[in-house]
Coordinates of C-alpha atoms in Angstrom, one line a residue:
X1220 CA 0.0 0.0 0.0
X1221 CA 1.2 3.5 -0.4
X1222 CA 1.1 6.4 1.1
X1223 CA -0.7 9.4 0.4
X1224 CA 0.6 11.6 -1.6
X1225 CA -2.0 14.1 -1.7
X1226 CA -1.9 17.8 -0.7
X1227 CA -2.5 18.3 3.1
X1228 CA -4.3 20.7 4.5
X1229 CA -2.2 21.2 7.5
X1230 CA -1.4 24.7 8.0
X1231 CA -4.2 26.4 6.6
X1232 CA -7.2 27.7 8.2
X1233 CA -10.0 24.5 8.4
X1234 CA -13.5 25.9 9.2
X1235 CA -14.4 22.5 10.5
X1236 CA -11.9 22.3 13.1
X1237 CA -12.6 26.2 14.3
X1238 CA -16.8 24.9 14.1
X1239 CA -15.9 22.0 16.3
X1240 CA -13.4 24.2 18.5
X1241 CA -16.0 26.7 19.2
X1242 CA -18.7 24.3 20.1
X1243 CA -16.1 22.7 22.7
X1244 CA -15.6 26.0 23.9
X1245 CA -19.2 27.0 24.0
X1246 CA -20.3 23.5 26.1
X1247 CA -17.2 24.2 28.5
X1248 CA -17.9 27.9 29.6
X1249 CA -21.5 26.7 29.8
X1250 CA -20.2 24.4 32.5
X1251 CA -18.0 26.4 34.2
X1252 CA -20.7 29.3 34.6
X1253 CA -23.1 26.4 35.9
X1254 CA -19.9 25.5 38.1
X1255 CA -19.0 28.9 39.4
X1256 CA -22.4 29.2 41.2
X1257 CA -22.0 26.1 42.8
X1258 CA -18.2 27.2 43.8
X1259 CA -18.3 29.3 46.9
X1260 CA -15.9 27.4 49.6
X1261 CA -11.9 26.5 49.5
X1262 CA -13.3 23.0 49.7
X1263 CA -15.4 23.7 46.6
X1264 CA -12.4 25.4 44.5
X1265 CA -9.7 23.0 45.0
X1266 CA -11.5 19.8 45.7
X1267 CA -14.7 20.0 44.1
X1268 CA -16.6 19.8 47.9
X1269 CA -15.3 16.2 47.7
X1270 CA -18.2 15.0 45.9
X1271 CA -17.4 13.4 42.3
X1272 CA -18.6 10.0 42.1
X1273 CA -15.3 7.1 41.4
X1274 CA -16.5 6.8 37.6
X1275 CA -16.9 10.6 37.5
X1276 CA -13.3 11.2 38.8
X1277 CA -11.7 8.3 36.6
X1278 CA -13.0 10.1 33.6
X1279 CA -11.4 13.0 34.9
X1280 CA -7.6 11.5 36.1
X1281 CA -7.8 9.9 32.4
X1282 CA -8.6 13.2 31.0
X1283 CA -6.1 14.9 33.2
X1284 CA -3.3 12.7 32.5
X1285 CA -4.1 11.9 28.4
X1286 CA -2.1 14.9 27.4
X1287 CA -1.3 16.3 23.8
X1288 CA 1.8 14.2 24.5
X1289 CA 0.2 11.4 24.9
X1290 CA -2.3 11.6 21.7
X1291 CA 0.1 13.4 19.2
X1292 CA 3.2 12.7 20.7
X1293 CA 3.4 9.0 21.2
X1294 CA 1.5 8.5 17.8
X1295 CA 3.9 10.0 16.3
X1296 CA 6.9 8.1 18.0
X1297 CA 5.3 4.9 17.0
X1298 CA 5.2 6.0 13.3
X1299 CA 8.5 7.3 13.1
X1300 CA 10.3 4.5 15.3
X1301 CA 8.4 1.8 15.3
X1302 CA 7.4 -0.5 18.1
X1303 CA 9.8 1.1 20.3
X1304 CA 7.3 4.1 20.4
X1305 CA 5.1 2.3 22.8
X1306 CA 8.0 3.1 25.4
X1307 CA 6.8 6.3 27.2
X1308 CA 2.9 4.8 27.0
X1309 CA 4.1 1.4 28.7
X1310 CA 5.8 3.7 31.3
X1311 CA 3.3 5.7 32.0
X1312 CA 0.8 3.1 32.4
X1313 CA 2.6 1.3 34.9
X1314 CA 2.7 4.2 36.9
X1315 CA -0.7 3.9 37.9
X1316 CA -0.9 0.7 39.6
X1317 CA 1.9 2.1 42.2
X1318 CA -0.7 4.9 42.4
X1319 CA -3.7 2.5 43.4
X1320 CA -2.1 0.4 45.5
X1321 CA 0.5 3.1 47.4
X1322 CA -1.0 6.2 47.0
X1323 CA -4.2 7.0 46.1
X1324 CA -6.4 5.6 49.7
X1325 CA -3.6 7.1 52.0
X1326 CA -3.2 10.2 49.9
X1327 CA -7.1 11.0 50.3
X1328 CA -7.2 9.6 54.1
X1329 CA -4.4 11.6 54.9
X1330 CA -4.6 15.3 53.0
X1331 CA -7.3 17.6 52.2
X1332 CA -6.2 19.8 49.0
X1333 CA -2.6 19.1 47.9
X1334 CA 0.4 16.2 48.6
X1335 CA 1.9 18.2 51.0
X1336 CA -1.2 17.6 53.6
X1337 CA -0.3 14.0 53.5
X1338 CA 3.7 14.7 53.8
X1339 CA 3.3 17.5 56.2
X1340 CA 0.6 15.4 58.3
X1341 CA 2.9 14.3 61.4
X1342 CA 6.1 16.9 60.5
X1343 CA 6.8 20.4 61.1
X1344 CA 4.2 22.7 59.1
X1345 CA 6.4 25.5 57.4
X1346 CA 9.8 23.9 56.3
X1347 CA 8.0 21.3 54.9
X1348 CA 5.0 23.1 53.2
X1349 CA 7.8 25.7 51.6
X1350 CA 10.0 22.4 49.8
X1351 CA 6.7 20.9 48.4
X1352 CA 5.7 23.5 47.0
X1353 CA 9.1 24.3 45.2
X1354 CA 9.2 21.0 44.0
X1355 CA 5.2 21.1 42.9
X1356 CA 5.4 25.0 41.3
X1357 CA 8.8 23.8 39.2
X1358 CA 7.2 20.9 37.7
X1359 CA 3.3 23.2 36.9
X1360 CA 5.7 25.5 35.5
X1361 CA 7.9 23.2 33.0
X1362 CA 4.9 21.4 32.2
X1363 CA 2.9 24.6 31.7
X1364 CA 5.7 25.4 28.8
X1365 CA 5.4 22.2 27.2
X1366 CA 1.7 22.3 27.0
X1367 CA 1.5 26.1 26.1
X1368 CA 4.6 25.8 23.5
X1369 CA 2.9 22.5 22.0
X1370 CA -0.5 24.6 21.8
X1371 CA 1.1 27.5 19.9
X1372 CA 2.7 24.7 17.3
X1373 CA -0.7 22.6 17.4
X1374 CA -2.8 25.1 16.5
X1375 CA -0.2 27.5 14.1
X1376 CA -0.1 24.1 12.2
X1377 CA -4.5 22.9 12.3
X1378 CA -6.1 26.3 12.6
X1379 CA -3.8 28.5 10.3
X1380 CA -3.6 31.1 13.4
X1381 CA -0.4 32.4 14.2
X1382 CA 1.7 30.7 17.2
X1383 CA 0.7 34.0 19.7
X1384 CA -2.4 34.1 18.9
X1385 CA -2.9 30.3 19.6
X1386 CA -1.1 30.8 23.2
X1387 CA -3.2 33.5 23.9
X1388 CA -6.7 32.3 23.1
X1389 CA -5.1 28.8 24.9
X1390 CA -4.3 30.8 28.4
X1391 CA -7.7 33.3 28.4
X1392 CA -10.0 30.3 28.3
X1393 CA -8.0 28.3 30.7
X1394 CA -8.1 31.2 33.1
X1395 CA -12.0 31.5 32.6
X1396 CA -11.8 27.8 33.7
X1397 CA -9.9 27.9 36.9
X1398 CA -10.9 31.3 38.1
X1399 CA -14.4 31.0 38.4
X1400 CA -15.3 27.2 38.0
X1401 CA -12.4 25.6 40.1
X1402 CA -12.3 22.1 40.3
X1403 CA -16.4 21.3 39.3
X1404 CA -15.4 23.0 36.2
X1405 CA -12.1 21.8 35.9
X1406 CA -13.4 18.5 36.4
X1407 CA -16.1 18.5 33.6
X1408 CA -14.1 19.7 31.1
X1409 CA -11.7 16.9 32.0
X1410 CA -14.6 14.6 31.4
X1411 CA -15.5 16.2 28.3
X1412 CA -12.4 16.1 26.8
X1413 CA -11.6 12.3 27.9
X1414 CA -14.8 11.5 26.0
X1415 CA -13.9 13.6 23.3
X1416 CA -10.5 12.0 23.0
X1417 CA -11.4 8.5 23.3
X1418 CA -14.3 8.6 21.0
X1419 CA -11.7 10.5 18.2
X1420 CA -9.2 8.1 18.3
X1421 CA -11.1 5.1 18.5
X1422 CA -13.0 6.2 15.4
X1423 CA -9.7 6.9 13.6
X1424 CA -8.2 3.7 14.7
X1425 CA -11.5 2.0 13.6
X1426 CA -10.7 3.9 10.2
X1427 CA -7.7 2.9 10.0
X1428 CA -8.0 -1.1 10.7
X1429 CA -10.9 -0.4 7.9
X1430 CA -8.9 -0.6 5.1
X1431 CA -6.8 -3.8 6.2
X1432 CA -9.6 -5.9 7.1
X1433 CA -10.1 -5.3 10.6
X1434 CA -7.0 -7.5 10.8
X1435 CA -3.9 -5.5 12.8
X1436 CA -1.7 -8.0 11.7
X1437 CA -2.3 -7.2 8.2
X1438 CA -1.0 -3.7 9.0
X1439 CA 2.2 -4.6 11.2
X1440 CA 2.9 -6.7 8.0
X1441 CA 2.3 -3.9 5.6
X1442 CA 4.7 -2.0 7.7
X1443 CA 7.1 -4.0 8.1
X1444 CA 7.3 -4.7 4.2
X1445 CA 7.9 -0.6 4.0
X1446 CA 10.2 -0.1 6.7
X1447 CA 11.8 -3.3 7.1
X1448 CA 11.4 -6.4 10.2
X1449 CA 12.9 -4.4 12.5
X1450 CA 10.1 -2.0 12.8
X1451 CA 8.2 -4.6 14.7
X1452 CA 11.2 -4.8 17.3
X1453 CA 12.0 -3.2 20.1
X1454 CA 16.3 -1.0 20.5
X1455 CA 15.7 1.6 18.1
X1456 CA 14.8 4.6 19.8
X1457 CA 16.6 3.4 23.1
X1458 CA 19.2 0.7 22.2
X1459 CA 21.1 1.7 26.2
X1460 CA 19.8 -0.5 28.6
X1461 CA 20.6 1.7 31.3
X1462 CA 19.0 4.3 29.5
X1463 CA 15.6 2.5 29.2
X1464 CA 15.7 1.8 32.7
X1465 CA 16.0 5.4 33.5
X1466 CA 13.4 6.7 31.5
X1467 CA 11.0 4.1 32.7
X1468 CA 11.2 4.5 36.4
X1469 CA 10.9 8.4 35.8
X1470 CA 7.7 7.6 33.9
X1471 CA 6.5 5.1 36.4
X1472 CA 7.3 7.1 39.4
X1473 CA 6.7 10.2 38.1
X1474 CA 3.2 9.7 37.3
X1475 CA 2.8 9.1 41.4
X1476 CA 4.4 12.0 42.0
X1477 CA 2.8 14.6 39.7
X1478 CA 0.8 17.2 41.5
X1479 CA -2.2 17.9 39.4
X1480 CA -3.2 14.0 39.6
X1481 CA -2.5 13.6 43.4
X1482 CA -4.8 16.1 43.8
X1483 CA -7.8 14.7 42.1
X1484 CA -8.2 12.1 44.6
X1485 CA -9.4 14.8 47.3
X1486 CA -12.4 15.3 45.2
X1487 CA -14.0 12.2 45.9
X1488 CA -15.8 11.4 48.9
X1489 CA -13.8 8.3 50.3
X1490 CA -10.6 5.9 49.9
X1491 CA -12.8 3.4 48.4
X1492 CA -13.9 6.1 45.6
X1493 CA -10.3 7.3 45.2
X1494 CA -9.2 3.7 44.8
X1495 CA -11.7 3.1 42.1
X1496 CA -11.6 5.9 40.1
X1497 CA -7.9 5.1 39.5
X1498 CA -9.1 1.4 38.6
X1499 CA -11.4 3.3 35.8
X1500 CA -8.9 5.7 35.1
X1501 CA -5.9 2.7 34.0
X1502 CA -8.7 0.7 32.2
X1503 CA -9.4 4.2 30.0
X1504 CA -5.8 5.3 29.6
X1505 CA -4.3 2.0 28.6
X1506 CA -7.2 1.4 26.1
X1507 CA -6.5 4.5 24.6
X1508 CA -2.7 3.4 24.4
X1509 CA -3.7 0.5 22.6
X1510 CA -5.6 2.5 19.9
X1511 CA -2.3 4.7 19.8
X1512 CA -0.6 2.1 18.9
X1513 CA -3.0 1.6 15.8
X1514 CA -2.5 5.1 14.5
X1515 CA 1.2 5.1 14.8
X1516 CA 1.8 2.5 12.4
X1517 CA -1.5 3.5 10.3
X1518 CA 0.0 6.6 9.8
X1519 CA 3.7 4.8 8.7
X1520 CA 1.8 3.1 6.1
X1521 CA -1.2 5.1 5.1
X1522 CA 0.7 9.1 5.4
X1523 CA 4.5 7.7 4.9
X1524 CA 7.7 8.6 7.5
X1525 CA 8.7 11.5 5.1
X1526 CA 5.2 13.0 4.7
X1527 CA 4.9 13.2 8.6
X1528 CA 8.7 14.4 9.3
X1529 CA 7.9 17.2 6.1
X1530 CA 5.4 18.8 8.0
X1531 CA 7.0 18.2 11.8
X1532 CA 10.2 16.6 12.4
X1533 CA 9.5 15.4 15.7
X1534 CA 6.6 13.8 14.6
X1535 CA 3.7 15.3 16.5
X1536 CA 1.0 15.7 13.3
X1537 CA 1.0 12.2 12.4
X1538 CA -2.6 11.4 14.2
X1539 CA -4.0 14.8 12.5
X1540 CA -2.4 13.8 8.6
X1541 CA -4.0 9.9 9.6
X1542 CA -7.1 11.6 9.9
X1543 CA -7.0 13.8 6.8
X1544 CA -6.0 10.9 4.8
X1545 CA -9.1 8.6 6.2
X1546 CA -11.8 11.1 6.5
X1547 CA -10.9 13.9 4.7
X1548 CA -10.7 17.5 5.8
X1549 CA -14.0 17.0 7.5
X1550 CA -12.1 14.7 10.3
X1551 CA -8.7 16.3 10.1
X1552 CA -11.2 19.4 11.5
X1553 CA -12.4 16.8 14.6
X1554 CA -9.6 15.5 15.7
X1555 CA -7.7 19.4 15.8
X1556 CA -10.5 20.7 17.9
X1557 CA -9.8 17.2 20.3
X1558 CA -6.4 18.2 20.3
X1559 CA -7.0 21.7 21.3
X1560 CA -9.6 20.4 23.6
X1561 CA -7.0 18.0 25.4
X1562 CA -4.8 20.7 26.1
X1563 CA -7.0 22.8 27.7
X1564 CA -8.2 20.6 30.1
X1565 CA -4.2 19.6 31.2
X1566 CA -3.6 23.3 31.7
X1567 CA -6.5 23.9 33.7
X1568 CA -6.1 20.7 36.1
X1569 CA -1.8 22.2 35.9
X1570 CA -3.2 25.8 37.0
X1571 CA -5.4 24.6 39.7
X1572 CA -2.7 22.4 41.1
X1573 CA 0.3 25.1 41.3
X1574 CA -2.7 27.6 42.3
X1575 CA -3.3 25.2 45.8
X1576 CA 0.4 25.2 46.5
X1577 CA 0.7 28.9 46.4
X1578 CA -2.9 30.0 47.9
X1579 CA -3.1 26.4 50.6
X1580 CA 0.5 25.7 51.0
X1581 CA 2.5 28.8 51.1
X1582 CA -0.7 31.5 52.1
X1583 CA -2.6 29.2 54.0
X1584 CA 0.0 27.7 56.3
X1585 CA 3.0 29.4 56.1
X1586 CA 2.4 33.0 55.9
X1587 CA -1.6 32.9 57.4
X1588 CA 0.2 29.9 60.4
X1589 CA -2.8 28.2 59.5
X1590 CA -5.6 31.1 60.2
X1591 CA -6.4 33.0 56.8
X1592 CA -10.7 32.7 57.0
X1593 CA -12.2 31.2 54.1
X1594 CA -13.1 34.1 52.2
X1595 CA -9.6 35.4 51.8
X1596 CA -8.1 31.9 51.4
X1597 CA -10.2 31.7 48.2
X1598 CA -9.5 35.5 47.3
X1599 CA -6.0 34.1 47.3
X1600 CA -6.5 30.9 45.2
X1601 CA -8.2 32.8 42.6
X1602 CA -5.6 35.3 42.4
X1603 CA -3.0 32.7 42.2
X1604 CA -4.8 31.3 39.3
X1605 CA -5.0 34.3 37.9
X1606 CA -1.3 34.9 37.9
X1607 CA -0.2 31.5 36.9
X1608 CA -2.6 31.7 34.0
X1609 CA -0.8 35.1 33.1
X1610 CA 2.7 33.3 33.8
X1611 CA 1.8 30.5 31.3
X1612 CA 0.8 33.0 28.2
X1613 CA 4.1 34.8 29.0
X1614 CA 6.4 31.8 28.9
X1615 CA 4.5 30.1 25.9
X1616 CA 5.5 32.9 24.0
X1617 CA 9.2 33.6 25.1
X1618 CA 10.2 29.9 24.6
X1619 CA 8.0 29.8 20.6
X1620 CA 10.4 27.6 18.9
X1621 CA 12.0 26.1 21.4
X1622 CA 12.6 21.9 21.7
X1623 CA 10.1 21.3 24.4
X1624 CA 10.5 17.6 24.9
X1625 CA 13.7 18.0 27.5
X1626 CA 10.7 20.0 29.7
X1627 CA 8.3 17.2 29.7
X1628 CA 10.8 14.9 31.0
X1629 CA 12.0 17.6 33.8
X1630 CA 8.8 17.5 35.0
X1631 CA 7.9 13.6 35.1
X1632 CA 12.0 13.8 36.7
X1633 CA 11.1 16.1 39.3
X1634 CA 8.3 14.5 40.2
X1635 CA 9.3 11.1 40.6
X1636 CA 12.6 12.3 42.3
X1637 CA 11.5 15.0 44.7
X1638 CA 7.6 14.3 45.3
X1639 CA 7.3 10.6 45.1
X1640 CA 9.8 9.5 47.5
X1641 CA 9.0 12.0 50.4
X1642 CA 5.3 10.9 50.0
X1643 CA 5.9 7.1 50.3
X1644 CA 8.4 7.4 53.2
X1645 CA 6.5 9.7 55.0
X1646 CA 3.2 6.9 54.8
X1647 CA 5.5 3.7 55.2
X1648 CA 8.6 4.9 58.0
X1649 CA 7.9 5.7 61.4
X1650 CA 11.7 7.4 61.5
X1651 CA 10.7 10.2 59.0
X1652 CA 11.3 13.6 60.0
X1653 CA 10.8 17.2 59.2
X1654 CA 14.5 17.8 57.9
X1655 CA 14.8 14.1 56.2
X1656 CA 11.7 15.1 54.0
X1657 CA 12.8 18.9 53.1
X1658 CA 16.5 17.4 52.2
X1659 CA 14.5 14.8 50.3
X1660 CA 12.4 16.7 48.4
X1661 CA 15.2 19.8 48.0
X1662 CA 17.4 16.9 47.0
X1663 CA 15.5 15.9 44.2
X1664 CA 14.4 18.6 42.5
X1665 CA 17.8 20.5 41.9
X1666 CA 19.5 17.4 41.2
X1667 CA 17.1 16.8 38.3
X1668 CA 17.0 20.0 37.4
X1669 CA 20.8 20.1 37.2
X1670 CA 21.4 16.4 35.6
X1671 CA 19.2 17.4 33.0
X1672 CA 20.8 20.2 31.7
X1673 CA 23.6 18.1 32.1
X1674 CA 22.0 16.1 30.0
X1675 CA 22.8 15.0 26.1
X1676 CA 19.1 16.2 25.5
X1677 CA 20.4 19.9 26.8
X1678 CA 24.0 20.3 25.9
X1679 CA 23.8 18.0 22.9
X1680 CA 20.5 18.4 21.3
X1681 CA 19.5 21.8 22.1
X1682 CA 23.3 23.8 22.5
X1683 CA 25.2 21.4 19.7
X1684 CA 28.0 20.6 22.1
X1685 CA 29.8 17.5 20.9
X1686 CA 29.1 15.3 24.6
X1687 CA 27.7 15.9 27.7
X1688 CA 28.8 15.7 31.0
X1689 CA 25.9 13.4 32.3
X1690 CA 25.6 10.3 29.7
X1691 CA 21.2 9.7 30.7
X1692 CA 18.6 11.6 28.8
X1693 CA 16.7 11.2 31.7
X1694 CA 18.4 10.8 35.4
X1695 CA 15.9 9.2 37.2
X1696 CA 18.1 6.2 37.6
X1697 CA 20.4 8.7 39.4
X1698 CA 18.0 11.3 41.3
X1699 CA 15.2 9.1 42.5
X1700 CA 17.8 6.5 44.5
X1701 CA 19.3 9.9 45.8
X1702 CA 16.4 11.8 46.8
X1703 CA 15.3 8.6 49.1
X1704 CA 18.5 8.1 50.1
X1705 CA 19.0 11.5 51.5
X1706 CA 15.7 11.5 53.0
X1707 CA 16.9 8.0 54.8
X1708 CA 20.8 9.3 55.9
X1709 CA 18.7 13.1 57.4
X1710 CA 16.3 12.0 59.1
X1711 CA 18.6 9.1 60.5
X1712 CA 20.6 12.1 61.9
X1713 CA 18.1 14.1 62.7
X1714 CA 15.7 12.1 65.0
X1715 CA 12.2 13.9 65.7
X1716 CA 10.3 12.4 68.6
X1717 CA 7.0 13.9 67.7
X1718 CA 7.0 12.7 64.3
X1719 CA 7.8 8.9 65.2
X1720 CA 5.3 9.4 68.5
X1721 CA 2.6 10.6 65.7
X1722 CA 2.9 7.6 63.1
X1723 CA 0.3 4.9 65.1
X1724 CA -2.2 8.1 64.2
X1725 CA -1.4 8.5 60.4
X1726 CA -0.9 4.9 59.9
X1727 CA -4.6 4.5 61.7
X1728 CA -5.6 6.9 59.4
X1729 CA -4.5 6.4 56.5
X1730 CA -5.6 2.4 56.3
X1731 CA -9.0 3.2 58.3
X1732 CA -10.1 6.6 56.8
X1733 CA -11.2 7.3 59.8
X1734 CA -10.0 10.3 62.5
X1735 CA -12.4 7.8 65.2
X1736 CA -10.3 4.7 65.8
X1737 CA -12.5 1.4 66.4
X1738 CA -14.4 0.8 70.3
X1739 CA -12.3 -0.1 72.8
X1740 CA -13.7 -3.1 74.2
X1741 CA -13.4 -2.7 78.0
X1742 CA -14.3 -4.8 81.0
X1743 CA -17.6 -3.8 82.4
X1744 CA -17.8 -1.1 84.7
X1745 CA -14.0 0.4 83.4
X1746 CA -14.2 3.4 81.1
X1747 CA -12.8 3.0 78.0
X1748 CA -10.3 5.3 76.2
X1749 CA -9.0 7.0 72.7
X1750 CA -5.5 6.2 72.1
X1751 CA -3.8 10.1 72.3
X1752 CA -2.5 11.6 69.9
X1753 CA -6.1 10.9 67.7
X1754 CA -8.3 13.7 67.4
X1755 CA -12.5 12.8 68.2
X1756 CA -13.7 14.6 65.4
X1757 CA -16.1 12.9 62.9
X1758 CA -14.5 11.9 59.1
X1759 CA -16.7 10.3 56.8
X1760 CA -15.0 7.2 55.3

């Protein structure tokens, strides 16, 4: 079969795609009006009031975490490099059973709006709250760039707007979002776009398998008679097994230690919810890998590696050229608007998330001590968003042009290196402490920040140096041992009674749900007793 050599429309204005863009617009600022009168409290802003339903908030995490990275980016990986494409989806779906069965019930037993609840439950407030939220704001911000930058491209490319425009109109409706909806709007348009997504790509995929039969192995084969045997095996795009391993355990860890999708799980009202939601939320996300997959080697045989790499070199328009050369113009339109759609609802749930660090975090608990009334903590949050919604236009348009990829894999570094770790050690170890978890998370984030520009994909790719100093893309190999290993050696030589005296309550906690413990049973006519330490107030589990 060969592959289409007609005349693509990429590039130039396509009414369907602005039709279909404006009536995703329309439906989401619908919602978030309809959201904004129900969003009156903190609780309501940053955690929805706690009450999305599991199959409600799975829709959501999918949404949230099915990025234009994910749809365009790993598409076109797969068409470019073969099976070894499937690398960064594999990665990042294994993540998310180390977020069902480590983090997702403790996380919502333990916190209220962000991570740093959970971390800072037992510790010292103020050191503590101040290093999660450098770590958390450095990896909203590098991811913010990627998803602004890619928008400006994305849209330049499908809507024939120019790459300001597209970062501008991207930013003001993302605001619009966040500052008056919060996380009910946030949340819907999450679900929106997951359904949007998921129904585009399937139909494409559905397309695509169309012309071969409904027989996938009819189209590996047709590939690999273009492109040769080897496009069916895996050492192409990483041959260095240490290299592999690197990148995959920042994947894996990173997508337990990312900020925006921690904080989903406060929106539901239970463990058990939180737990399922991320059960629904795999079974979307890895079916929607799958069907990646499928357009990554529909587009190597039905668009051709040098059509796609004509238009982008990295790649990234190979789903949106699949879809012009199955449907026509009409779909090419569809699947844009889903692409704008998609990263919209990534920015928002970014925004929100680096929005409760500054206004929760930093306001709330380090400045405020813990006693800024409700009113002016949400005065704050919405300013925050405000600000960071500002911050992201202004970045997307001083780094147009740039390679963004090395920022995407800061931020999936930094997470897994200086979030993840603290998190689990300060759930699983009784000898945590205050200073154990600020070196750890301190720890983590500079050393990523620093290997990475270290980096071949920094001083190689992006500054044309011959070699670089550090041989990994991607130091998670390196920083995530580290960051746990610092946290270990600290705290080891740091000793803090409190925190080990207050462990029996967040363990109790965190498996239980529950501030209550369970009745004492006590011999008749003896009183019976709380264990101390465990507060009497009422949690619903």
């Amino acid at each position: 079969m060969n592959p289409s050599t007609a005349g693509s429309q990429i590039g130039q204005p396509n009414t369907t795609a602005i039709v279909f863009f404006l009536i995703f617009v329309s439906i989401t600022l619908a919602i978030t009006y309809w959201a904004a009168r129900r969003t009156k409290t903190t609780s309501e802003f940053f955690a929805a009031g706690g009450n999305i339903s599991a199959v409600q908030n799975g829709f959501a995490l999918a949404g949230d975490f099915m990025s234009a990275a994910s749809f365009l980016g790993i598409a076109g990986l797969v068409a470019t490099s073969g099976f070894d494409g499937l690398i960064y989806s594999v990665g990042w779906l294994v993540g998310w059973p180390v977020v069902t069965f480590l983090i997702a019930e403790p996380l919502r037993n333990l916190g209220k709006y962000t991570f740093a609840d959970a971390v800072a439950y037992r510790l010292k407030q103020t050191p503590v709250r101040l290093s999660a939220a450098v770590g958390t704001l450095t990896v909203v911000v590098f991811y913010l760039i990627a998803q602004m930058v890619g928008a400006g491209n994305l849209i330049h490319l499908l809507f024939g707007l120019s790459y300001e425009m597209a970062v501008v109109i991207v930013g003001a409706v993302m605001i619009l979002y966040v500052l008056f909806g919060g996380m009910i709007a946030t949340t819907w348009v999450q679900i929106v776009k997951a359904v949007l997504l998921l129904g585009g790509a399937s139909a494409l995929a559905v397309a695509v398998l169309w012309k071969f039969g409904m027989n996938p192995a009819a189209l590996f084969n047709e590939a690999a008679k273009m492109y040769g045997p080897e496009v069916l095996a895996p050492g192409k795009l990483v041959a260095n097994p240490l290299e592999t391993i690197s990148l995959g355990v920042a994947l894996m860890f990173g997508t337990a230690g990312l900020p925006h999708i921690l904080m989903r799980f406060y929106t539901v009202p239970n463990a058990k919810a939180a737990r399922t939601s991320v059960f629904y939320a795999t079974g979307l996300i890895g079916f929607f890998y799958l069907v990646t997959f499928v357009l990554g080697f529909g587009a190597a045989v039905l668009v051709g590696r040098q059509g796609i790499t004509a238009v982008d070199k990295g790649g990234n328009m190979a789903a949106p050229m699949l879809a012009e050369v199955v449907g026509g113009t009409g779909f090419l339109g569809f699947i844009a608007a889903v692409s704008f759609a998609t990263i919209l609802a990534v920015v928002a749930g970014l925004t929100l998330s680096g929005a409760a660090a500054l206004s929760h975090d930093l306001w709330s608990h380090v400045v405020r001590k813990g006693h800024a009334p409700e009113a002016e903590q949400l005065k704050v949050a919405r300013l925050a968003s405000l600000l960071l919604g500002v911050l992201a236009i202004i970045l997307g348009v001083v780094f147009k042009g740039q390679n963004v990829a090395f920022m995407v894999g800061l931020a999936f570094a930094i997470a897994a290196s200086a979030n993840f770790p603290a998190l689990l050690l300060s759930m699983l170890w009784k000898g945590f402490t205050t200073r154990g978890a600020v070196a750890s998370m301190l720890t983590g984030a500079f050393s990523a920040v620093l290997l990475i520009f270290l980096s071949p994909t920094v001083q190689v790719e992006l500054l044309g140096h011959a070699s670089a100093p550090f041989p990994l893309k991607n130091p998670g190999l390196v920083t995530i041992p580290l960051s746990f290993l610092v946290g270990w050696v600290v705290s080891l030589l740091s000793p803090e009674a409190e925190a080990s005296r207050r462990f029996a309550e967040v363990q109790h906690r965190m498996h239980v749900g529950a501030l209550v413990p369970p009745p004492v049973v006590t011999p008749p006519g003896v009183a019976g007793s709380v264990p101390p330490g465990i507060p009497e107030a009422p949690h619903k589990v």
